[in-house]
Amino acid sequence: MKKYKSVALTTYITSYCSILDNTLTLNGETVWTSDTPLFADFSKKAYQHLELQYPKFFKMDALSKLAFLASELLLTTLPGNTYEGTTALLFSNRSSSLDTDMKYQQSIADKKEYYPSPAVFVYTLPNIGMGEISIRNGLKSENSFFIFEAFNSEFMTNYANLLIETGKATAVLCGWVELYQEEYRAFMYLVSKEGIKIHNQENLENLYNR
């Protein structure tokens, strides 16, 4: 087996955003906030605020909507050449697709109201949202989704750097995209060879915990 030798390339956080407590934040600045208590209503209003034109959004499950909104908030503010088809996706969360899994289970649990909806079943994997983002932005590189108990800055840093160092990607769109029932949080950032902060574990922790 060929061994990989790290070249200790310095990478940077190009831009970052978060969606938490009904608020959209980009590079530490509040972009928009709402007092809407339900995620379904909040996500619809956020879509309208960002002036998005992507009708398929309304067919997505809640987890995919959260990932999609964060990616739009982040990527649409960057120059077109900042990311391209060789940008990889690296996401993680705690609850996988459990929110949608339970809704699908409910649709088949009652024998009298038995209806295994294909439209719901297709979202019973957490990485479907990554596919939606890839299609939207023409990204054709690697994508991986991992499950952790909490945001794992060490793993995310090392994995993103490895993808760039080995030439498997020119940039990496990273994200913690967690949603279960009405509890949700998205923290997304782009890693590349240029940016506003050095991409390391300490800086990631600071940005995530703001």
mmCIF file of N, CA, C and O in Angstrom, residues 97-107 124 180-181:
data_model
loop_
_atom_site.group_PDB
_atom_site.id
_atom_site.type_symbol
_atom_site.label_atom_id
_atom_site.label_comp_id
_atom_site.label_asym_id
_atom_site.label_seq_id
_atom_site.Cartn_x
_atom_site.Cartn_y
_atom_site.Cartn_z
ATOM 1 N N SER A 97 -29.820 11.257 10.192
ATOM 2 C CA SER A 97 -31.101 11.658 9.598
ATOM 3 C C SER A 97 -32.275 11.227 10.472
ATOM 4 O O SER A 97 -33.384 10.993 9.978
ATOM 5 N N LEU A 98 -32.045 11.106 11.774
ATOM 6 C CA LEU A 98 -33.054 10.555 12.685
ATOM 7 C C LEU A 98 -34.372 11.318 12.625
ATOM 8 O O LEU A 98 -35.451 10.704 12.740
ATOM 9 N N ASP A 99 -34.324 12.612 12.453
ATOM 10 C CA ASP A 99 -35.562 13.404 12.395
ATOM 11 C C ASP A 99 -36.469 12.908 11.266
ATOM 12 O O ASP A 99 -37.674 12.697 11.467
ATOM 13 N N THR A 100 -35.900 12.691 10.103
ATOM 14 C CA THR A 100 -36.688 12.193 8.965
ATOM 15 C C THR A 100 -36.968 10.701 9.110
ATOM 16 O O THR A 100 -38.050 10.226 8.720
ATOM 17 N N ASP A 101 -36.036 9.951 9.662
ATOM 18 C CA ASP A 101 -36.242 8.513 9.872
ATOM 19 C C ASP A 101 -37.516 8.262 10.693
ATOM 20 O O ASP A 101 -38.307 7.364 10.393
ATOM 21 N N MET A 102 -37.690 9.065 11.742
ATOM 22 C CA MET A 102 -38.853 8.879 12.613
ATOM 23 C C MET A 102 -40.150 9.236 11.886
ATOM 24 O O MET A 102 -41.180 8.577 12.076
ATOM 25 N N LYS A 103 -40.111 10.254 11.056
ATOM 26 C CA LYS A 103 -41.304 10.613 10.286
ATOM 27 C C LYS A 103 -41.660 9.507 9.293
ATOM 28 O O LYS A 103 -42.837 9.201 9.082
ATOM 29 N N TYR A 104 -40.635 8.901 8.712
ATOM 30 C CA TYR A 104 -40.891 7.805 7.778
ATOM 31 C C TYR A 104 -41.447 6.592 8.520
ATOM 32 O O TYR A 104 -42.379 5.936 8.043
ATOM 33 N N GLN A 105 -40.886 6.316 9.691
ATOM 34 C CA GLN A 105 -41.365 5.199 10.488
ATOM 35 C C GLN A 105 -42.838 5.387 10.864
ATOM 36 O O GLN A 105 -43.634 4.438 10.817
ATOM 37 N N GLN A 106 -43.200 6.604 11.201
ATOM 38 C CA GLN A 106 -44.594 6.899 11.549
ATOM 39 C C GLN A 106 -45.518 6.652 10.365
ATOM 40 O O GLN A 106 -46.672 6.254 10.535
ATOM 41 N N SER A 107 -45.006 6.867 9.144
ATOM 42 C CA SER A 107 -45.847 6.698 7.953
ATOM 43 C C SER A 107 -46.139 5.234 7.651
ATOM 44 O O SER A 107 -47.066 4.926 6.900
ATOM 45 N N THR A 124 -33.833 9.583 4.063
ATOM 46 C CA THR A 124 -33.462 8.841 5.266
ATOM 47 C C THR A 124 -31.978 8.480 5.272
ATOM 48 O O THR A 124 -31.573 7.430 5.762
ATOM 49 N N TYR A 180 -32.615 17.930 14.956
ATOM 50 C CA TYR A 180 -33.520 16.897 15.471
ATOM 51 C C TYR A 180 -34.723 17.590 16.097
ATOM 52 O O TYR A 180 -34.568 18.367 17.039
ATOM 53 N N GLN A 181 -35.881 17.316 15.523
ATOM 54 C CA GLN A 181 -37.103 18.002 15.910
ATOM 55 C C GLN A 181 -36.898 19.515 15.783
ATOM 56 O O GLN A 181 -36.560 19.972 14.708
#
